CSV table of N, CA and C in Angstrom, one decimal:
chain,number,residue,atom,x,y,z
L,1,MET,N,-27.4,-43.4,23.2
L,1,MET,CA,-28.7,-43.6,23.6
L,1,MET,C,-29.4,-44.7,22.7
L,2,ALA,N,-29.9,-45.7,23.3
L,2,ALA,CA,-30.6,-46.7,22.5
L,2,ALA,C,-31.9,-46.3,22.0
L,3,SER,N,-32.3,-46.7,20.8
L,3,SER,CA,-33.6,-46.3,20.3
L,3,SER,C,-34.5,-47.6,20.4
L,4,THR,N,-35.8,-47.3,20.5
L,4,THR,CA,-36.8,-48.4,20.6
L,4,THR,C,-37.6,-48.4,19.3
L,5,CYS,N,-37.7,-49.6,18.8
L,5,CYS,CA,-38.5,-49.7,17.5
L,5,CYS,C,-39.6,-50.7,17.8
L,6,ILE,N,-40.8,-50.4,17.4
L,6,ILE,CA,-41.9,-51.3,17.5
L,6,ILE,C,-42.2,-51.9,16.2
L,7,VAL,N,-42.2,-53.2,16.1
L,7,VAL,CA,-42.5,-53.9,14.9
L,7,VAL,C,-44.0,-53.9,14.6
L,8,THR,N,-44.4,-53.5,13.4
L,8,THR,CA,-45.8,-53.5,13.1
L,8,THR,C,-46.2,-54.7,12.4
L,9,ASP,N,-47.4,-54.9,12.1
L,9,ASP,CA,-48.0,-56.0,11.4
L,9,ASP,C,-48.2,-55.7,10.0
L,10,ALA,N,-47.2,-55.1,9.3
L,10,ALA,CA,-47.3,-54.8,7.9
L,10,ALA,C,-47.4,-56.0,7.1
L,11,LEU,N,-46.7,-57.1,7.5
L,11,LEU,CA,-46.9,-58.4,6.8
L,11,LEU,C,-48.1,-59.0,7.4
L,12,ARG,N,-49.0,-59.5,6.6
L,12,ARG,CA,-50.2,-60.0,7.2
L,12,ARG,C,-50.7,-61.2,6.3
L,13,GLY,N,-51.7,-61.9,6.9
L,13,GLY,CA,-52.2,-63.0,6.1
L,13,GLY,C,-53.7,-63.3,6.5
L,14,MET,N,-54.3,-64.0,5.7
L,14,MET,CA,-55.7,-64.4,5.9
L,14,MET,C,-55.9,-65.8,5.4
L,15,PHE,N,-56.9,-66.5,5.9
L,15,PHE,CA,-57.2,-67.8,5.4
L,15,PHE,C,-58.7,-68.1,5.4
L,16,CYS,N,-59.1,-69.0,4.6
L,16,CYS,CA,-60.5,-69.5,4.5
L,16,CYS,C,-60.5,-71.0,4.2
L,17,ASP,N,-61.3,-71.7,5.0
L,17,ASP,CA,-61.4,-73.1,4.8
L,17,ASP,C,-62.8,-73.5,4.3
L,18,GLU,N,-62.8,-74.5,3.4
L,18,GLU,CA,-64.0,-75.1,2.9
L,18,GLU,C,-63.9,-76.6,3.0
L,19,LEU,N,-64.9,-77.2,3.6
L,19,LEU,CA,-65.0,-78.7,3.8
L,19,LEU,C,-66.0,-79.3,2.8
L,20,TYR,N,-65.6,-80.3,2.1
L,20,TYR,CA,-66.5,-80.9,1.1
L,20,TYR,C,-66.7,-82.4,1.5
L,21,ASP,N,-67.9,-82.9,1.3
L,21,ASP,CA,-68.2,-84.3,1.7
L,21,ASP,C,-67.6,-85.2,0.6
L,22,GLY,N,-67.7,-86.5,0.7
L,22,GLY,CA,-67.2,-87.5,-0.2
L,22,GLY,C,-67.8,-87.4,-1.6
L,23,GLU,N,-69.0,-86.7,-1.7
L,23,GLU,CA,-69.6,-86.5,-3.0
L,23,GLU,C,-69.2,-85.1,-3.7
L,24,GLY,N,-68.3,-84.4,-3.0
L,24,GLY,CA,-67.9,-83.1,-3.5
L,24,GLY,C,-68.8,-81.9,-3.2
L,25,ARG,N,-69.7,-82.1,-2.3
L,25,ARG,CA,-70.6,-81.0,-1.9
L,25,ARG,C,-70.0,-80.2,-0.8
L,26,LEU,N,-70.1,-78.9,-0.9
L,26,LEU,CA,-69.6,-78.0,0.2
L,26,LEU,C,-70.6,-78.2,1.4
L,27,VAL,N,-70.0,-78.6,2.5
L,27,VAL,CA,-70.8,-78.8,3.7
L,27,VAL,C,-70.5,-77.7,4.8
L,28,TRP,N,-69.3,-77.0,4.7
L,28,TRP,CA,-69.0,-76.0,5.7
L,28,TRP,C,-67.9,-75.0,5.1
L,29,GLN,N,-68.0,-73.8,5.5
L,29,GLN,CA,-67.0,-72.8,5.1
L,29,GLN,C,-66.8,-71.9,6.3
L,30,SER,N,-65.5,-71.6,6.6
L,30,SER,CA,-65.1,-70.8,7.8
L,30,SER,C,-65.3,-69.3,7.7
L,31,GLY,N,-65.3,-68.8,6.4
L,31,GLY,CA,-65.2,-67.4,6.3
L,31,GLY,C,-63.7,-67.0,6.4
L,32,TRP,N,-63.4,-65.8,6.0
L,32,TRP,CA,-62.0,-65.3,6.1
L,32,TRP,C,-61.6,-64.9,7.5
L,33,ARG,N,-60.4,-65.4,7.9
L,33,ARG,CA,-59.9,-65.1,9.2
L,33,ARG,C,-58.4,-64.7,9.1
L,34,ASN,N,-57.9,-64.0,10.1
L,34,ASN,CA,-56.5,-63.6,10.1
L,34,ASN,C,-55.6,-64.8,10.4
L,35,ASN,N,-54.4,-64.7,9.9
L,35,ASN,CA,-53.3,-65.7,10.4
L,35,ASN,C,-52.1,-64.9,10.8
L,36,THR,N,-51.2,-65.6,11.4
L,36,THR,CA,-50.0,-64.9,12.0
L,36,THR,C,-48.8,-65.2,11.2
L,37,ILE,N,-48.1,-64.1,10.7
L,37,ILE,CA,-46.8,-64.3,10.0
L,37,ILE,C,-45.8,-64.3,11.2
L,38,VAL,N,-45.0,-65.4,11.2
L,38,VAL,CA,-44.1,-65.6,12.4
L,38,VAL,C,-42.7,-65.1,12.1
L,39,ASP,N,-41.9,-65.0,13.2
L,39,ASP,CA,-40.6,-64.4,13.1
L,39,ASP,C,-39.7,-65.0,12.1
L,40,ASP,N,-39.8,-66.3,11.9
L,40,ASP,CA,-38.9,-67.0,10.9
L,40,ASP,C,-39.1,-66.5,9.5
L,41,CYS,N,-40.4,-66.0,9.2
L,41,CYS,CA,-40.6,-65.4,7.9
L,41,CYS,C,-39.9,-64.1,7.8
L,42,ARG,N,-39.9,-63.3,8.9
L,42,ARG,CA,-39.2,-62.0,8.9
L,42,ARG,C,-37.7,-62.3,8.8
L,43,ARG,N,-37.2,-63.3,9.4
L,43,ARG,CA,-35.7,-63.6,9.3
L,43,ARG,C,-35.4,-64.0,7.9
L,44,LEU,N,-36.2,-64.8,7.3
L,44,LEU,CA,-36.0,-65.2,5.9
L,44,LEU,C,-36.0,-64.0,4.9
L,45,LEU,N,-36.9,-63.1,5.1
L,45,LEU,CA,-37.0,-61.9,4.2
L,45,LEU,C,-35.8,-61.0,4.5
L,46,ALA,N,-35.4,-60.8,5.8
L,46,ALA,CA,-34.3,-59.9,6.2
L,46,ALA,C,-33.0,-60.5,5.6
L,47,GLY,N,-32.8,-61.8,5.7
L,47,GLY,CA,-31.6,-62.3,5.1
L,47,GLY,C,-31.5,-62.1,3.6
L,48,PHE,N,-32.6,-62.3,2.9
L,48,PHE,CA,-32.7,-62.1,1.5
L,48,PHE,C,-32.4,-60.6,1.2
L,49,MET,N,-33.1,-59.7,1.9
L,49,MET,CA,-32.9,-58.3,1.6
L,49,MET,C,-31.5,-57.8,2.0
L,50,HIS,N,-30.9,-58.3,3.0
L,50,HIS,CA,-29.5,-57.9,3.4
L,50,HIS,C,-28.5,-58.3,2.4
L,51,GLY,N,-28.8,-59.4,1.7
L,51,GLY,CA,-27.9,-59.9,0.7
L,51,GLY,C,-26.8,-60.8,1.3
L,52,THR,N,-26.9,-61.2,2.5
L,52,THR,CA,-26.0,-62.1,3.1
L,52,THR,C,-26.2,-63.5,2.4
L,53,PRO,N,-25.1,-64.3,2.4
L,53,PRO,CA,-25.2,-65.6,1.8
L,53,PRO,C,-26.3,-66.4,2.6
L,54,VAL,N,-27.4,-66.7,2.0
L,54,VAL,CA,-28.4,-67.4,2.6
L,54,VAL,C,-29.1,-68.3,1.6
L,55,THR,N,-29.4,-69.5,2.0
L,55,THR,CA,-30.1,-70.5,1.2
L,55,THR,C,-31.5,-70.5,1.6
L,56,VAL,N,-32.4,-70.0,0.7
L,56,VAL,CA,-33.8,-69.9,1.0
L,56,VAL,C,-34.6,-70.8,0.0
L,57,LYS,N,-35.4,-71.6,0.5
L,57,LYS,CA,-36.4,-72.3,-0.3
L,57,LYS,C,-37.8,-71.8,0.2
L,58,GLY,N,-38.5,-71.1,-0.6
L,58,GLY,CA,-39.8,-70.5,-0.2
L,58,GLY,C,-40.7,-71.6,0.3
L,59,ILE,N,-42.0,-71.4,0.2
L,59,ILE,CA,-43.0,-72.3,0.7
L,59,ILE,C,-42.8,-73.7,0.2
L,60,GLN,N,-42.6,-74.6,1.1
L,60,GLN,CA,-42.3,-76.0,0.8
L,60,GLN,C,-43.5,-76.9,1.0
L,61,GLY,N,-44.5,-76.4,1.8
L,61,GLY,CA,-45.6,-77.2,2.1
L,61,GLY,C,-46.5,-76.6,3.2
L,62,LEU,N,-47.6,-77.3,3.4
L,62,LEU,CA,-48.5,-76.9,4.5
L,62,LEU,C,-48.5,-78.1,5.5
L,63,ARG,N,-48.2,-77.7,6.7
L,63,ARG,CA,-48.3,-78.7,7.8
L,63,ARG,C,-49.6,-78.5,8.5
L,64,VAL,N,-50.2,-79.6,9.0
L,64,VAL,CA,-51.5,-79.5,9.7
L,64,VAL,C,-51.3,-80.3,11.0
L,65,GLY,N,-52.0,-79.9,12.1
L,65,GLY,CA,-51.9,-80.5,13.3
L,65,GLY,C,-53.2,-80.6,14.1
L,66,ALA,N,-53.2,-81.5,15.1
L,66,ALA,CA,-54.3,-81.7,16.0
L,66,ALA,C,-54.4,-80.7,17.1
L,67,GLY,N,-53.3,-79.9,17.3
L,67,GLY,CA,-53.3,-79.0,18.4
L,67,GLY,C,-53.6,-79.7,19.7
L,68,LEU,N,-54.3,-79.0,20.6
L,68,LEU,CA,-54.7,-79.6,21.9
L,68,LEU,C,-56.2,-79.7,22.0
L,69,ALA,N,-56.7,-80.8,22.5
L,69,ALA,CA,-58.2,-80.9,22.8
L,69,ALA,C,-58.7,-79.9,23.7
L,70,ALA,N,-57.8,-79.4,24.6
L,70,ALA,CA,-58.2,-78.3,25.6
L,70,ALA,C,-58.6,-77.1,24.9
L,71,TRP,N,-58.2,-76.9,23.6
L,71,TRP,CA,-58.5,-75.7,22.9
L,71,TRP,C,-60.0,-75.7,22.5
L,72,ASP,N,-60.7,-76.8,22.6
L,72,ASP,CA,-62.1,-76.9,22.3
L,72,ASP,C,-63.0,-76.3,23.4
L,73,ASN,N,-62.4,-76.0,24.5
L,73,ASN,CA,-63.1,-75.4,25.6
L,73,ASN,C,-62.9,-73.9,25.6
L,74,PRO,N,-63.8,-73.2,26.2
L,74,PRO,CA,-63.6,-71.7,26.3
L,74,PRO,C,-62.3,-71.4,27.1
L,75,PRO,N,-61.6,-70.5,26.6
L,75,PRO,CA,-61.9,-69.4,25.7
L,75,PRO,C,-61.6,-69.8,24.2
L,76,GLY,N,-61.3,-71.1,23.9
L,76,GLY,CA,-61.0,-71.5,22.6
L,76,GLY,C,-59.5,-71.6,22.3
L,77,PRO,N,-59.1,-71.7,21.1
L,77,PRO,CA,-57.7,-71.9,20.7
L,77,PRO,C,-56.9,-70.6,21.1
L,78,PRO,N,-55.7,-70.8,21.6
L,78,PRO,CA,-54.9,-69.6,21.9
L,78,PRO,C,-54.5,-68.8,20.7
L,79,LYS,N,-54.3,-67.5,20.8
L,79,LYS,CA,-53.9,-66.7,19.7
L,79,LYS,C,-52.4,-67.0,19.5
L,80,PRO,N,-52.0,-67.3,18.2
L,80,PRO,CA,-50.6,-67.6,18.0
L,80,PRO,C,-49.7,-66.4,18.2
L,81,GLY,N,-48.5,-66.8,18.7
L,81,GLY,CA,-47.5,-65.7,18.9
L,81,GLY,C,-46.6,-65.7,17.7
L,82,ALA,N,-45.9,-64.5,17.5
L,82,ALA,CA,-45.0,-64.3,16.4
L,82,ALA,C,-43.8,-65.2,16.5
L,83,ASN,N,-43.5,-65.7,17.7
L,83,ASN,CA,-42.3,-66.6,17.9
L,83,ASN,C,-42.6,-68.1,17.7
L,84,GLN,N,-43.8,-68.4,17.2
L,84,GLN,CA,-44.1,-69.8,17.0
L,84,GLN,C,-43.1,-70.5,16.0
L,85,ALA,N,-42.5,-71.5,16.4
L,85,ALA,CA,-41.5,-72.2,15.5
L,85,ALA,C,-41.9,-73.5,15.0
L,86,ALA,N,-43.0,-74.1,15.6
L,86,ALA,CA,-43.4,-75.5,15.2
L,86,ALA,C,-44.9,-75.6,15.6
L,87,LEU,N,-45.5,-76.6,15.0
L,87,LEU,CA,-46.9,-77.0,15.4
L,87,LEU,C,-46.8,-77.7,16.7
L,88,VAL,N,-47.9,-77.5,17.5
L,88,VAL,CA,-48.0,-78.1,18.8
L,88,VAL,C,-48.1,-79.6,18.7
L,89,GLN,N,-48.9,-80.1,17.8
L,89,GLN,CA,-49.1,-81.6,17.7
L,89,GLN,C,-49.3,-81.9,16.2
L,90,PRO,N,-48.2,-81.9,15.4
L,90,PRO,CA,-48.4,-82.0,13.9
L,90,PRO,C,-48.7,-83.5,13.5
L,91,PHE,N,-49.4,-83.6,12.4
L,91,PHE,CA,-49.5,-84.8,11.7
L,91,PHE,C,-48.3,-85.0,10.9
L,92,PRO,N,-47.9,-86.2,10.5
L,92,PRO,CA,-46.7,-86.4,9.8
L,92,PRO,C,-46.8,-85.9,8.3
L,93,ASP,N,-48.0,-85.8,7.8
L,93,ASP,CA,-48.2,-85.4,6.4
L,93,ASP,C,-47.9,-84.0,6.2
L,94,VAL,N,-47.3,-83.7,5.0
L,94,VAL,CA,-47.1,-82.3,4.6
L,94,VAL,C,-47.8,-82.2,3.2
L,95,VAL,N,-48.6,-81.2,3.0
L,95,VAL,CA,-49.3,-81.0,1.7
L,95,VAL,C,-48.3,-80.3,0.8
L,96,ILE,N,-48.0,-80.9,-0.3
L,96,ILE,CA,-47.1,-80.4,-1.3
L,96,ILE,C,-47.7,-80.4,-2.7
L,97,PRO,N,-47.1,-79.8,-3.7
L,97,PRO,CA,-47.7,-79.9,-5.0
L,97,PRO,C,-47.8,-81.3,-5.5
L,98,PRO,N,-48.8,-81.7,-6.2
L,98,PRO,CA,-49.8,-80.8,-6.9
L,98,PRO,C,-51.0,-80.4,-6.0
L,99,ASP,N,-51.0,-80.9,-4.7
L,99,ASP,CA,-52.1,-80.5,-3.8
L,99,ASP,C,-51.8,-79.2,-3.1
L,100,LEU,N,-50.8,-78.5,-3.5
L,100,LEU,CA,-50.5,-77.2,-3.0
L,100,LEU,C,-50.2,-76.3,-4.2
L,101,ALA,N,-51.0,-75.3,-4.4
L,101,ALA,CA,-50.8,-74.3,-5.5
L,101,ALA,C,-50.4,-73.0,-5.0
L,102,ILE,N,-49.4,-72.4,-5.5
L,102,ILE,CA,-48.9,-71.0,-5.1
L,102,ILE,C,-49.0,-70.1,-6.3
L,103,ASP,N,-49.7,-69.0,-6.1
L,103,ASP,CA,-49.8,-68.0,-7.2
L,103,ASP,C,-49.7,-66.6,-6.6
L,104,PHE,N,-49.3,-65.7,-7.5
L,104,PHE,CA,-49.4,-64.3,-7.2
L,104,PHE,C,-50.8,-63.8,-7.4
L,105,LEU,N,-51.2,-62.8,-6.6
L,105,LEU,CA,-52.6,-62.2,-6.7
L,105,LEU,C,-52.4,-60.8,-7.1
L,106,ASP,N,-53.3,-60.4,-8.1
L,106,ASP,CA,-53.4,-59.0,-8.5
L,106,ASP,C,-54.1,-58.2,-7.4
L,107,PRO,N,-53.4,-57.2,-6.8
L,107,PRO,CA,-54.0,-56.5,-5.7
L,107,PRO,C,-55.3,-55.8,-6.0
L,108,SER,N,-55.5,-55.4,-7.2
L,108,SER,CA,-56.7,-54.7,-7.5
L,108,SER,C,-57.9,-55.6,-7.8
L,109,THR,N,-57.7,-56.8,-8.3
L,109,THR,CA,-58.8,-57.7,-8.6
L,109,THR,C,-58.9,-58.9,-7.7
L,110,GLY,N,-57.8,-59.3,-7.0
L,110,GLY,CA,-57.9,-60.4,-6.2
L,110,GLY,C,-57.8,-61.7,-7.0
L,111,THR,N,-57.5,-61.6,-8.2
L,111,THR,CA,-57.4,-62.8,-9.1
L,111,THR,C,-55.9,-63.2,-9.3
L,112,THR,N,-55.6,-64.5,-9.6
L,112,THR,CA,-54.3,-64.9,-9.8
L,112,THR,C,-53.7,-64.2,-11.0
L,113,THR,N,-52.4,-64.0,-11.0
L,113,THR,CA,-51.7,-63.4,-12.1
L,113,THR,C,-50.3,-64.0,-12.2
L,114,LEU,N,-49.7,-63.9,-13.4
L,114,LEU,CA,-48.3,-64.4,-13.6
L,114,LEU,C,-47.3,-63.3,-13.2
L,115,LEU,N,-47.8,-62.0,-13.1
L,115,LEU,CA,-47.0,-60.9,-12.7
L,115,LEU,C,-46.6,-61.0,-11.2
L,116,LYS,N,-45.4,-60.6,-10.9
L,116,LYS,CA,-44.9,-60.6,-9.5
L,116,LYS,C,-45.6,-59.5,-8.8
L,117,THR,N,-46.3,-59.7,-7.6
L,117,THR,CA,-46.9,-58.7,-6.9
L,117,THR,C,-46.5,-58.9,-5.4
L,118,ASN,N,-47.1,-58.1,-4.5
L,118,ASN,CA,-46.8,-58.2,-3.1
L,118,ASN,C,-47.8,-59.1,-2.4
L,119,ARG,N,-48.6,-59.9,-3.1
L,119,ARG,CA,-49.6,-60.8,-2.6
L,119,ARG,C,-49.4,-62.2,-3.2
L,120,ILE,N,-49.5,-63.2,-2.3
L,120,ILE,CA,-49.4,-64.6,-2.7
L,120,ILE,C,-50.7,-65.3,-2.2
L,121,GLN,N,-51.2,-66.2,-3.1
L,121,GLN,CA,-52.3,-67.1,-2.7
L,121,GLN,C,-51.7,-68.5,-2.7
L,122,VAL,N,-52.0,-69.2,-1.6
L,122,VAL,CA,-51.7,-70.6,-1.4
L,122,VAL,C,-53.0,-71.4,-1.3
L,123,VAL,N,-53.2,-72.4,-2.1
L,123,VAL,CA,-54.4,-73.2,-2.0
L,123,VAL,C,-53.9,-74.6,-1.7
L,124,ALA,N,-54.2,-75.1,-0.6
L,124,ALA,CA,-53.9,-76.5,-0.2
L,124,ALA,C,-55.1,-77.4,-0.2
L,125,THR,N,-55.0,-78.5,-0.8
L,125,THR,CA,-56.2,-79.5,-0.8
L,125,THR,C,-55.8,-80.7,-0.1
L,126,LEU,N,-56.5,-80.9,1.0
L,126,LEU,CA,-56.3,-82.1,1.8
L,126,LEU,C,-57.4,-83.1,1.4
L,127,GLY,N,-57.1,-84.0,0.5
L,127,GLY,CA,-58.1,-84.9,0.0
L,127,GLY,C,-58.5,-86.0,0.9
L,128,PRO,N,-59.2,-87.0,0.4
L,128,PRO,CA,-59.6,-88.1,1.3
L,128,PRO,C,-58.4,-88.8,1.8
L,129,GLY,N,-58.5,-89.1,3.1
L,129,GLY,CA,-57.4,-89.9,3.8
L,129,GLY,C,-56.2,-89.0,4.2
L,130,VAL,N,-56.3,-87.7,4.0
L,130,VAL,CA,-55.2,-86.8,4.4
L,130,VAL,C,-55.8,-85.8,5.4
L,131,PRO,N,-55.1,-85.6,6.5
L,131,PRO,CA,-53.9,-86.3,6.9
L,131,PRO,C,-54.2,-87.7,7.4
L,132,SER,N,-53.2,-88.5,7.4
L,132,SER,CA,-53.3,-89.9,7.9
L,132,SER,C,-53.5,-89.9,9.4
L,133,GLY,N,-54.1,-90.9,9.9
L,133,GLY,CA,-54.3,-91.0,11.3
L,133,GLY,C,-55.6,-91.7,11.6
L,134,PRO,N,-55.9,-91.8,12.9
L,134,PRO,CA,-57.2,-92.5,13.3
L,134,PRO,C,-58.3,-91.6,12.7
L,135,SER,N,-59.3,-92.3,12.2
L,135,SER,CA,-60.5,-91.6,11.5
L,135,SER,C,-61.6,-91.4,12.5
L,136,PRO,N,-62.2,-90.3,12.5
L,136,PRO,CA,-61.9,-89.1,11.7
L,136,PRO,C,-60.7,-88.4,12.4
L,137,VAL,N,-60.1,-87.5,11.7
L,137,VAL,CA,-59.0,-86.7,12.3
L,137,VAL,C,-59.6,-85.3,12.7
L,138,THR,N,-59.0,-84.7,13.7
L,138,THR,CA,-59.4,-83.4,14.2
L,138,THR,C,-58.3,-82.5,13.9
L,139,LEU,N,-58.5,-81.4,13.2
L,139,LEU,CA,-57.5,-80.4,12.9
L,139,LEU,C,-57.8,-79.1,13.7
L,140,ARG,N,-56.7,-78.6,14.3
L,140,ARG,CA,-56.9,-77.3,15.1
L,140,ARG,C,-55.7,-76.3,14.8
L,141,GLU,N,-54.8,-76.7,14.0
L,141,GLU,CA,-53.7,-75.8,13.7
L,141,GLU,C,-53.1,-76.1,12.3
L,142,PHE,N,-52.4,-75.1,11.8
L,142,PHE,CA,-51.6,-75.3,10.5
L,142,PHE,C,-50.6,-74.2,10.4
L,143,GLY,N,-49.6,-74.5,9.6
L,143,GLY,CA,-48.5,-73.6,9.3
L,143,GLY,C,-47.9,-73.8,7.9
L,144,LEU,N,-47.5,-72.8,7.3
L,144,LEU,CA,-46.8,-72.9,6.0
L,144,LEU,C,-45.3,-73.1,6.4
L,145,ALA,N,-44.7,-74.1,5.7
L,145,ALA,CA,-43.3,-74.5,6.0
L,145,ALA,C,-42.4,-74.0,4.8
L,146,ALA,N,-41.2,-73.4,5.2
L,146,ALA,CA,-40.2,-73.0,4.2
L,146,ALA,C,-38.9,-73.6,4.7
L,147,GLU,N,-37.8,-73.2,4.0
L,147,GLU,CA,-36.5,-73.6,4.4
L,147,GLU,C,-35.5,-72.5,4.4
L,148,LEU,N,-34.8,-72.3,5.5
L,148,LEU,CA,-33.8,-71.3,5.7
L,148,LEU,C,-32.5,-71.9,6.1
L,149,ASP,N,-31.5,-71.8,5.2
L,149,ASP,CA,-30.1,-72.3,5.4
L,149,ASP,C,-30.2,-73.8,5.8
L,150,GLY,N,-31.0,-74.6,5.1
L,150,GLY,CA,-31.1,-76.0,5.2
L,150,GLY,C,-32.0,-76.5,6.4
L,151,THR,N,-32.6,-75.5,7.1
L,151,THR,CA,-33.4,-75.9,8.2
L,151,THR,C,-34.9,-75.5,7.9
L,152,GLY,N,-35.8,-76.5,8.2
L,152,GLY,CA,-37.2,-76.2,8.1
L,152,GLY,C,-37.7,-75.2,9.1
L,153,VAL,N,-38.5,-74.2,8.6
L,153,VAL,CA,-39.0,-73.2,9.5
L,153,VAL,C,-40.5,-73.0,9.1
L,154,LEU,N,-41.2,-72.4,10.1
L,154,LEU,CA,-42.6,-72.0,9.8
L,154,LEU,C,-42.5,-70.5,9.4
L,155,ILE,N,-43.4,-70.2,8.4
L,155,ILE,CA,-43.4,-68.8,8.0
L,155,ILE,C,-44.8,-68.1,8.4
L,156,ASN,N,-45.8,-69.0,8.7
L,156,ASN,CA,-47.0,-68.5,9.3
L,156,ASN,C,-47.6,-69.6,10.1
L,157,TYR,N,-48.5,-69.3,11.0
L,157,TYR,CA,-49.1,-70.3,11.9
L,157,TYR,C,-50.5,-69.8,12.3
L,158,VAL,N,-51.4,-70.8,12.4
L,158,VAL,CA,-52.8,-70.5,12.7
L,158,VAL,C,-53.3,-71.6,13.7
L,159,THR,N,-54.0,-71.1,14.7
L,159,THR,CA,-54.8,-72.0,15.5
L,159,THR,C,-56.3,-71.7,15.2
L,160,HIS,N,-57.1,-72.7,15.2
L,160,HIS,CA,-58.5,-72.5,14.8
L,160,HIS,C,-59.4,-73.5,15.5
L,161,PRO,N,-60.7,-73.2,15.6
L,161,PRO,CA,-61.6,-74.2,16.2
L,161,PRO,C,-61.5,-75.5,15.5
L,162,ALA,N,-61.8,-76.6,16.2
L,162,ALA,CA,-61.7,-77.9,15.7
L,162,ALA,C,-62.4,-78.1,14.4
L,163,ILE,N,-61.8,-78.8,13.4
L,163,ILE,CA,-62.4,-79.2,12.2
L,163,ILE,C,-62.3,-80.7,12.2
L,164,VAL,N,-63.4,-81.4,12.2
L,164,VAL,CA,-63.4,-82.9,12.1
L,164,VAL,C,-63.5,-83.3,10.7
L,165,LYS,N,-62.5,-84.0,10.2
L,165,LYS,CA,-62.4,-84.4,8.8
L,165,LYS,C,-62.5,-86.0,8.7
L,166,ASP,N,-63.5,-86.5,8.1
L,166,ASP,CA,-63.7,-87.9,8.0
L,166,ASP,C,-62.8,-88.4,6.8
L,167,PRO,N,-62.6,-89.7,6.7
L,167,PRO,CA,-61.7,-90.2,5.7
L,167,PRO,C,-62.1,-90.0,4.2
L,168,THR,N,-63.4,-89.6,4.0
L,168,THR,CA,-63.8,-89.4,2.6
L,168,THR,C,-63.9,-87.9,2.2
L,169,SER,N,-63.8,-87.0,3.2
L,169,SER,CA,-64.0,-85.6,2.9
L,169,SER,C,-62.7,-84.9,2.4
L,170,THR,N,-62.9,-83.7,1.9
L,170,THR,CA,-61.8,-82.9,1.4
L,170,THR,C,-61.8,-81.5,2.0
L,171,LEU,N,-60.7,-81.1,2.5
L,171,LEU,CA,-60.6,-79.7,3.1
L,171,LEU,C,-59.8,-78.9,2.1
L,172,LYS,N,-60.4,-77.8,1.6
L,172,LYS,CA,-59.7,-76.9,0.8
L,172,LYS,C,-59.3,-75.6,1.6
L,173,ARG,N,-58.1,-75.3,1.8
L,173,ARG,CA,-57.6,-74.2,2.6
L,173,ARG,C,-56.9,-73.2,1.7
L,174,THR,N,-57.5,-72.0,1.7
L,174,THR,CA,-56.9,-70.9,0.9
L,174,THR,C,-56.3,-69.9,1.8
L,175,ILE,N,-55.0,-69.6,1.5
L,175,ILE,CA,-54.3,-68.7,2.4
L,175,ILE,C,-53.8,-67.5,1.5
L,176,TRP,N,-54.0,-66.3,2.0
L,176,TRP,CA,-53.4,-65.1,1.3
L,176,TRP,C,-52.4,-64.5,2.2
L,177,LEU,N,-51.2,-64.2,1.6
L,177,LEU,CA,-50.1,-63.5,2.3
L,177,LEU,C,-49.9,-62.2,1.6
L,178,VAL,N,-49.8,-61.1,2.4
L,178,VAL,CA,-49.6,-59.8,1.9
L,178,VAL,C,-48.3,-59.3,2.5
L,179,PHE,N,-47.3,-58.8,1.6
L,179,PHE,CA,-46.0,-58.4,2.0
L,179,PHE,C,-45.9,-56.9,1.8
């Protein structure tokens, strides 16, 4: 007799965006929102835990995309599915260090720590002119990219209301992942 197992959302994530003008003044903040941990993150973790020979490179960067202009109309951007494997309309740019900082978070204080915990904070800074493209750029999606057995994969994916970023502004995106 086959058994049925329902996968829960024990892995979870949240993100918050802050947009700064060319003078460094905060002009907009999104507030904290949920993001979706996708199946390739679960495959990456399962391969590691199983102990099978697997080549894993953790978070390699943040990809951003324009998504679809249709998402600006009601009912808004679609809810991401766990099987999302790529951005719908990515920009060629990938945010990498030093513009991408990855730290462990202390679960009791929410502050960064050198100790390994079950929480990670990723802070991506998209400075002036990033992403490249016609100005201004409109952002509607993002995903954290990793590598599994030499192949680039997404480990989380978000669709969000349009953010219009002019060439002088900076977008600071903070992402929390809880395992």
